[in-house]
Amino acid sequence: MARIVESRKACTVNPLKMSQPLGASFAFMGLDACMPVMHGAQGCTSFGLVLLVRHFKEAIPLQTTAMNEVTTILGGYDNIEGALLNIHKRNAPKIIAICSTGLTETKGDDVNGYLAVVRQRRPELADTEIIYVSTPDYVGAFEDGYKHALVGIVKALVKPLPVNGAQITLLPGSHLAPGDIDELREMVEAFGLAAIVLPDISGSLDGHIAPDWRGTTLGGTTLEQIRAAGASAFTIGVGEQTRAGTEALAAIAGTPFEVFERLTGLQAVDRLLQRLAQISGRPVPPKYRRQRSQLLDAMLDGHFYTGGVKVAIGAEPDLLLAVGALLHEMGAQLCCCVSTTKSPALALLPAEQVLLGDLEDLERGAADCDLLITHSHGRQAAERLQKPLLRVGFPVFDRVGNAHRCQVGYRGTMNLIFEIANLMIDQIAHHQPGDWPLSPHARRAAAAASMPAAGVAGSGTEGASTTTAAAAASA
């Protein structure tokens, strides 16, 4: 078990973590016809919007209550009411999801009270679901905001219903890409089960060209599906950050649940398939037995390049555990692990300690490592250290295709192993001609061979060849 150590530096240098409001907004992106709103200044929303756009290369719907100096002091009721009315008029979303920022949390805005007053004064908002979660950005990190948003969605919209034995609810963590969610949904449906994914960014942020334009999210979990989650026979959470959400579902609808700390790695995927077989009463489909065999072969092929490799990883807790545990199983050494926030997942990491710090801490700890793993903000550190960089997590803005990366299941684990192994193959030094120097006799012979024979006419070429051969033989 890893020991958790907090950095005691006076300031953060080159931050590793993203804020709670951004994590909550990311969760709301997985709801269909939704408009996420940050209750704070315009700059808070603009910064998060830029990161989301650069990562997904897509248009991102994200609004702000546009607080200024005066409204921050006097209170933000008018801003919230105005934002709700404008969004309802222009975009007609089915869900408006509000998350707080450090500015309004420091002021102490009673947003729940504001919303109650708005409901009374503005009957035109009666057909719009409004969710609010408290996410101050001066504490916690991306995962925490996502976790609070997930709990807020469940508590606000899920109601108990008669149980549907063929339906389960899947709560993915914020470290899963749209490609990961597609892979997990396919696995669930292979057992004859229907999956309600909450939230489902695979429908809204998977990089598709929509047939129409809306100002809200295009795709994701619909309002009807969220409500239907109360009828699921089982809940599967992926990542420790989903535990609070699974417990909230259990408290509301009595749904049994299981949280999988990771779904990257042979044993972790085995456990998921066994659980799905138990829920459905069906055997594991042959295609997954085939994929398991392929993963075993990939682990055999890849361990030649990962065994003994010293790795430095900086990531959110659940992603750190997923990638770090797989590398440990592949024979790598986790020499430097840096994360963003406290989580029970960190204690499960097969490393001596995990530092809650920044990318400066990671750079210092990675000096003697062979591989650096973090998001795109670590690229300068990798260049300075002259280490290969594997980009994971959020944001990755200097690569395309982030929505389609898959690192879960047998196939996703295999893809990740190949990506790491190929990265390490590129670091293997190849011999050059100068690595095998000629002996002094051989160099003299080569020099003699390159000089034209003097005073030889007619058959001079034959004579020069004879001389060269004799010189080479003597060498």
XYZ file of C-alpha atoms in Angstrom:
475
model
C 0.000 0.000 0.000
C 1.247 3.442 -0.929
C 1.887 6.099 1.690
C 0.193 9.445 0.951
C 2.379 12.535 1.384
C 1.217 16.138 0.869
C 3.544 18.705 -0.659
C 4.441 21.525 1.743
C 5.643 24.023 -0.837
C 4.588 27.636 -0.439
C 3.103 27.726 -3.931
C 2.181 25.468 -6.824
C 4.539 25.460 -9.795
C 3.176 24.186 -13.121
C -0.102 22.780 -11.737
C -1.008 19.153 -12.298
C -4.612 19.290 -11.142
C -7.701 20.779 -12.742
C -10.428 22.442 -10.659
C -13.645 21.082 -9.153
C -15.969 23.269 -11.294
C -14.302 21.946 -14.429
C -14.786 18.358 -13.258
C -18.444 18.999 -12.493
C -18.979 20.668 -15.875
C -17.337 17.671 -17.530
C -19.871 15.367 -15.866
C -22.758 17.562 -17.010
C -21.426 17.311 -20.578
C -22.581 13.693 -20.515
C -26.266 14.627 -20.151
C -28.354 15.131 -23.275
C -29.918 18.548 -23.964
C -28.088 19.995 -20.975
C -26.511 23.406 -20.434
C -23.728 23.439 -17.822
C -23.298 26.772 -16.034
C -20.466 28.015 -13.821
C -21.668 30.428 -11.156
C -18.761 32.854 -11.107
C -16.760 35.297 -13.169
C -16.450 34.996 -16.935
C -12.752 34.151 -16.702
C -13.426 31.003 -14.667
C -15.707 29.652 -17.370
C -13.486 30.789 -20.248
C -10.459 28.966 -18.869
C -12.349 25.683 -18.485
C -13.982 26.115 -21.884
C -10.606 26.501 -23.601
C -9.287 23.298 -22.020
C -12.366 21.286 -23.034
C -12.305 22.610 -26.601
C -8.594 21.917 -27.028
C -8.887 18.402 -25.608
C -11.925 17.217 -27.565
C -11.552 19.485 -30.633
C -15.315 20.071 -30.458
C -17.721 22.912 -29.769
C -18.460 22.883 -26.034
C -21.669 24.334 -24.507
C -20.720 26.065 -21.248
C -22.302 29.215 -19.792
C -21.524 31.583 -16.923
C -23.466 33.814 -14.551
C -20.839 36.515 -15.283
C -20.311 37.796 -11.751
C -18.460 41.104 -11.362
C -17.146 43.114 -8.412
C -20.519 44.607 -7.476
C -22.640 41.477 -7.821
C -20.062 39.458 -5.944
C -20.416 41.791 -2.943
C -24.187 42.246 -3.107
C -25.018 38.635 -4.032
C -25.578 36.755 -7.244
C -29.356 36.201 -7.271
C -29.977 38.528 -10.204
C -27.187 36.919 -12.194
C -28.533 33.417 -11.628
C -32.088 34.415 -12.498
C -30.941 36.245 -15.617
C -28.746 33.345 -16.715
C -31.564 30.822 -16.274
C -34.043 32.932 -18.230
C -31.621 33.669 -21.069
C -30.573 30.034 -21.395
C -34.192 28.871 -21.328
C -35.192 31.391 -23.985
C -32.271 30.888 -26.373
C -31.424 27.196 -26.002
C -34.477 25.518 -24.423
C -32.460 22.853 -22.568
C -34.128 20.069 -20.660
C -31.537 20.338 -17.888
C -29.612 23.346 -16.577
C -26.746 22.250 -14.342
C -25.083 24.873 -12.147
C -21.784 24.481 -10.299
C -20.223 27.062 -8.014
C -16.717 28.513 -8.219
C -14.284 29.821 -5.637
C -15.541 33.374 -6.103
C -19.159 32.699 -5.131
C -18.249 30.110 -2.525
C -16.047 32.657 -0.759
C -18.901 35.165 -0.862
C -21.240 32.489 0.512
C -24.082 32.675 -2.032
C -27.120 30.646 -0.982
C -27.700 29.188 -4.436
C -30.276 26.643 -3.278
C -32.289 29.506 -1.764
C -31.897 31.525 -4.962
C -33.234 28.629 -7.027
C -36.247 28.197 -4.741
C -37.135 31.859 -5.221
C -36.607 31.624 -8.988
C -38.968 28.648 -9.149
C -41.662 30.676 -7.406
C -41.197 33.818 -9.478
C -40.600 32.252 -12.892
C -43.213 29.603 -13.784
C -41.812 29.408 -17.337
C -38.915 27.392 -15.890
C -41.233 24.716 -14.502
C -40.512 22.307 -17.369
C -36.729 22.647 -16.983
C -34.780 20.522 -14.514
C -32.230 22.561 -12.545
C -29.332 20.911 -10.717
C -26.901 22.680 -8.408
C -23.672 21.330 -6.895
C -21.179 23.062 -4.648
C -17.689 22.864 -6.164
C -15.284 25.470 -4.736
C -12.101 25.402 -6.789
C -9.797 26.250 -3.886
C -10.185 22.712 -2.511
C -10.314 19.308 -4.172
C -9.608 18.594 -7.808
C -11.167 17.478 -11.089
C -12.243 14.095 -9.705
C -13.929 15.666 -6.685
C -16.015 17.994 -8.823
C -17.042 15.088 -11.052
C -17.980 13.037 -7.981
C -20.146 15.829 -6.518
C -21.870 16.357 -9.870
C -22.643 12.650 -10.167
C -24.200 12.582 -6.697
C -26.131 15.768 -7.473
C -27.576 14.295 -10.667
C -28.664 11.114 -8.903
C -30.256 12.883 -5.937
C -32.065 15.426 -8.095
C -33.442 13.206 -10.854
C -33.503 9.498 -9.916
C -36.629 8.062 -8.297
C -37.334 4.478 -7.163
C -39.102 2.320 -9.770
C -40.043 -1.368 -10.163
C -36.895 -3.373 -10.827
C -36.003 -4.342 -14.407
C -33.837 -7.454 -14.132
C -32.314 -6.949 -17.595
C -31.100 -3.400 -16.930
C -28.005 -2.161 -15.090
C -26.625 1.317 -14.446
C -23.010 2.050 -15.348
C -21.338 4.986 -13.613
C -18.053 5.749 -15.427
C -15.297 7.776 -13.798
C -13.981 11.026 -15.226
C -10.792 9.242 -16.343
C -12.694 7.240 -18.973
C -12.786 8.534 -22.544
C -15.802 8.143 -24.851
C -14.009 5.180 -26.452
C -13.731 3.511 -23.041
C -17.448 3.924 -22.396
C -18.315 2.456 -25.797
C -16.168 -0.580 -24.973
C -17.846 -1.095 -21.591
C -21.339 -0.697 -23.046
C -20.535 -3.311 -25.685
C -19.358 -5.706 -22.965
C -22.555 -5.229 -20.965
C -24.804 -5.698 -23.998
C -22.924 -8.869 -24.985
C -24.544 -10.492 -21.937
C -28.051 -9.492 -23.051
C -28.244 -6.599 -20.571
C -29.275 -3.008 -21.234
C -26.957 -0.354 -19.816
C -27.869 3.137 -18.654
C -24.589 5.037 -18.640
C -24.624 8.031 -16.294
C -23.145 10.373 -17.414
C -22.498 9.290 -20.999
C -19.911 11.457 -22.755
C -19.652 8.805 -25.481
C -22.843 10.262 -26.937
C -21.939 13.932 -26.640
C -18.130 14.193 -26.879
C -17.263 11.320 -29.230
C -16.345 13.568 -32.136
C -19.335 13.057 -34.412
C -20.871 15.430 -36.962
C -24.384 16.116 -35.689
C -27.260 16.294 -38.211
C -28.610 19.429 -36.508
C -27.329 22.226 -34.328
C -28.356 22.914 -30.766
C -26.927 25.266 -28.225
C -26.986 22.503 -25.631
C -25.144 19.186 -25.430
C -25.709 16.902 -28.425
C -26.176 13.405 -27.084
C -25.521 11.739 -23.763
C -27.834 10.329 -21.109
C -31.383 11.554 -21.660
C -33.599 12.816 -18.873
C -35.829 9.754 -19.303
C -32.845 7.409 -18.968
C -31.656 9.155 -15.813
C -35.051 8.680 -14.228
C -35.161 5.065 -15.408
C -31.930 4.344 -13.521
C -34.121 3.836 -10.477
C -35.322 0.555 -12.037
C -31.878 -0.989 -12.609
C -31.150 -4.351 -11.052
C -27.492 -3.526 -10.406
C -25.086 -0.586 -10.461
C -21.468 -0.794 -11.609
C -19.120 2.043 -10.733
C -15.751 2.466 -12.459
C -13.286 4.247 -10.231
C -13.359 5.149 -6.563
C -14.811 8.544 -7.499
C -18.109 6.832 -8.393
C -18.602 5.200 -4.988
C -20.624 8.114 -3.610
C -22.860 7.971 -6.687
C -23.471 4.231 -6.348
C -24.276 4.683 -2.658
C -26.717 7.487 -3.502
C -28.489 5.208 -5.997
C -28.622 2.448 -3.391
C -30.133 4.836 -0.846
C -32.796 6.092 -3.280
C -33.764 2.932 -5.191
C -32.194 0.143 -3.121
C -29.988 -0.880 -6.059
C -27.121 -3.250 -5.184
C -23.764 -2.105 -6.503
C -20.107 -2.896 -6.958
C -17.298 -0.425 -7.510
C -14.404 -1.525 -9.716
C -11.303 0.429 -8.774
C -10.017 -0.036 -12.332
C -10.901 -1.896 -15.519
C -7.428 -1.806 -17.061
C -5.569 -5.061 -16.533
C -6.205 -8.769 -16.879
C -7.525 -9.548 -13.415
C -9.721 -6.438 -13.260
C -11.488 -7.268 -16.538
C -11.865 -10.904 -15.490
C -13.688 -9.714 -12.386
C -16.065 -7.539 -14.428
C -16.969 -10.326 -16.845
C -17.583 -12.718 -13.973
C -19.933 -10.186 -12.383
C -21.819 -9.638 -15.661
C -22.156 -13.394 -16.127
C -23.566 -13.661 -12.617
C -26.078 -10.836 -13.155
C -27.265 -12.081 -16.552
C -27.060 -15.826 -15.905
C -25.147 -16.233 -19.176
C -21.636 -17.553 -19.839
C -18.856 -15.258 -20.977
C -19.145 -14.850 -24.793
C -16.432 -16.609 -26.844
C -15.146 -13.320 -28.292
C -13.999 -12.209 -24.855
C -12.226 -15.477 -24.264
C -10.426 -14.814 -27.525
C -9.601 -11.231 -26.492
C -8.270 -12.484 -23.172
C -5.939 -14.829 -25.001
C -4.773 -11.947 -27.188
C -4.111 -9.814 -24.114
C -2.008 -12.560 -22.552
C 0.090 -12.711 -25.709
C 0.398 -8.914 -25.740
C 1.614 -8.964 -22.143
C 4.189 -11.587 -23.083
C 5.389 -9.548 -26.070
C 5.383 -6.228 -24.247
C 7.102 -7.181 -21.008
C 10.493 -7.321 -22.751
C 10.282 -3.552 -23.125
C 8.537 -2.626 -19.854
C 10.289 -4.954 -17.407
C 12.572 -2.988 -15.083
C 11.615 0.363 -16.604
C 11.505 3.208 -14.052
C 8.331 5.249 -14.408
C 7.162 8.644 -13.146
C 3.383 9.217 -13.265
C 1.332 12.328 -12.551
C -2.445 11.902 -12.783
C -5.777 12.001 -10.984
C -6.088 9.149 -8.426
C -8.237 6.681 -10.400
C -6.219 7.118 -13.591
C -2.984 6.861 -11.623
C -4.133 3.543 -10.178
C -5.296 2.147 -13.537
C -2.095 2.926 -15.442
C 0.313 2.435 -12.546
C -1.062 -0.952 -11.506
C -0.868 -2.228 -15.089
C 2.752 -1.096 -15.424
C 3.578 -2.794 -12.143
C 2.048 -6.015 -13.482
C 4.208 -5.602 -16.581
C 7.378 -5.455 -14.484
C 7.904 -1.681 -14.373
C 8.945 0.212 -11.239
C 6.771 3.096 -10.045
C 9.546 5.369 -8.806
C 7.664 8.670 -8.707
C 3.883 9.010 -8.310
C 2.237 12.428 -8.039
C -1.508 12.976 -7.747
C -3.968 15.796 -7.173
C -6.332 14.957 -4.322
C -6.912 12.465 -1.538
C -8.641 9.238 -2.538
C -8.829 5.653 -1.250
C -7.586 4.600 -4.702
C -4.112 5.937 -3.920
C -3.609 3.483 -1.080
C -4.070 0.601 -3.551
C -1.221 1.769 -5.792
C 1.786 -0.624 -5.804
C 4.297 2.091 -4.924
C 6.115 3.265 -1.825
C 4.422 6.658 -1.701
C 2.184 9.063 -3.614
C 2.870 12.781 -3.392
C -0.037 15.218 -3.632
C 1.786 17.890 -5.586
C 2.387 19.511 -8.954
C 4.350 18.965 -12.143
C 7.463 20.508 -10.604
C 7.430 17.695 -8.028
C 6.998 15.203 -10.846
C 9.893 16.677 -12.809
C 12.197 16.497 -9.800
C 11.238 12.910 -9.054
C 11.546 11.828 -12.694
C 15.227 12.723 -13.077
C 16.334 9.083 -12.829
C 13.282 7.564 -14.534
C 12.988 6.121 -18.028
C 9.399 7.134 -18.809
C 7.208 10.121 -17.911
C 3.399 9.745 -17.893
C 1.043 12.710 -17.441
C -1.143 15.105 -19.443
C 0.042 17.599 -22.044
C 1.175 20.173 -19.493
C 4.074 17.846 -18.728
C 5.593 18.116 -22.190
C 8.096 20.831 -21.226
C 9.338 18.768 -18.294
C 9.804 15.767 -20.589
C 11.793 17.914 -23.019
C 14.030 19.278 -20.286
C 14.658 15.800 -18.893
C 14.922 14.290 -22.391
C 12.488 11.554 -21.381
C 9.726 9.976 -23.486
C 6.251 11.215 -22.536
C 3.069 9.149 -22.600
C 0.127 11.571 -22.602
C -2.836 10.418 -20.523
C -5.727 12.054 -18.730
C -7.057 15.571 -19.178
C -6.117 17.759 -20.930
C -4.280 16.309 -23.932
C -4.332 19.183 -26.412
C -1.304 18.423 -28.601
C -2.661 15.143 -29.960
C -5.849 14.297 -31.882
C -8.225 11.391 -31.334
C -8.575 11.663 -27.540
C -12.272 10.807 -27.724
C -11.526 7.470 -29.375
C -8.727 6.192 -27.141
C -9.637 2.988 -25.355
C -7.702 1.794 -22.312
C -10.234 -0.474 -20.578
C -11.293 -4.060 -21.187
C -9.049 -6.648 -22.778
C -8.686 -4.671 -26.009
C -8.058 -1.357 -24.279
C -5.454 -2.880 -21.967
C -3.742 -4.419 -24.975
C -3.727 -1.056 -26.765
C -2.132 0.630 -23.758
C 0.554 -2.057 -23.483
C 1.433 -1.660 -27.161
C 1.541 2.134 -26.832
C 3.945 1.985 -23.893
C 6.104 -0.776 -25.376
C 6.434 1.023 -28.710
C 7.388 4.207 -26.890
C 10.172 2.351 -25.101
C 11.333 0.655 -28.319
C 11.934 4.129 -29.751
C 14.401 4.757 -26.917
C 16.600 1.756 -27.739
C 19.984 2.974 -28.959
C 20.948 1.602 -32.383
C 24.568 0.987 -33.411
C 26.260 3.270 -35.907
C 29.268 2.522 -38.175
C 31.559 4.293 -35.741
C 30.643 1.796 -32.995
C 33.000 -0.785 -34.576
C 36.312 1.099 -35.310
C 38.818 -0.451 -37.721
C 42.237 -1.572 -36.520
C 45.279 0.541 -37.537
C 46.312 -2.066 -40.159
C 42.813 -2.085 -41.641
C 42.735 1.716 -41.803
C 46.113 1.753 -43.633
C 44.834 -0.866 -46.056
C 41.673 1.165 -46.681
C 43.761 4.288 -47.260
C 46.019 2.453 -49.705
C 42.997 1.124 -51.571
C 41.608 4.626 -52.021
C 44.861 5.960 -53.564
C 45.440 5.499 -57.383
C 48.458 3.313 -58.296
C 51.345 5.460 -59.697
C 53.193 4.578 -62.968
C 50.917 1.756 -63.989
C 49.483 1.859 -67.525
C 47.197 -0.404 -69.505
C 46.615 -3.157 -66.929
C 47.055 -0.743 -64.002
C 43.658 -1.543 -62.606
C 44.550 -5.201 -62.233
C 47.821 -4.313 -60.516
C 46.092 -1.947 -58.068
C 43.565 -4.600 -57.178
C 46.357 -7.099 -56.496
C 48.138 -4.622 -54.239
C 44.949 -3.848 -52.325
C 44.182 -7.530 -51.798
C 47.709 -8.174 -50.528
C 47.509 -5.263 -48.121
C 44.158 -6.414 -46.779
C 45.487 -9.940 -46.311
C 48.487 -8.680 -44.330
C 46.163 -6.634 -42.133
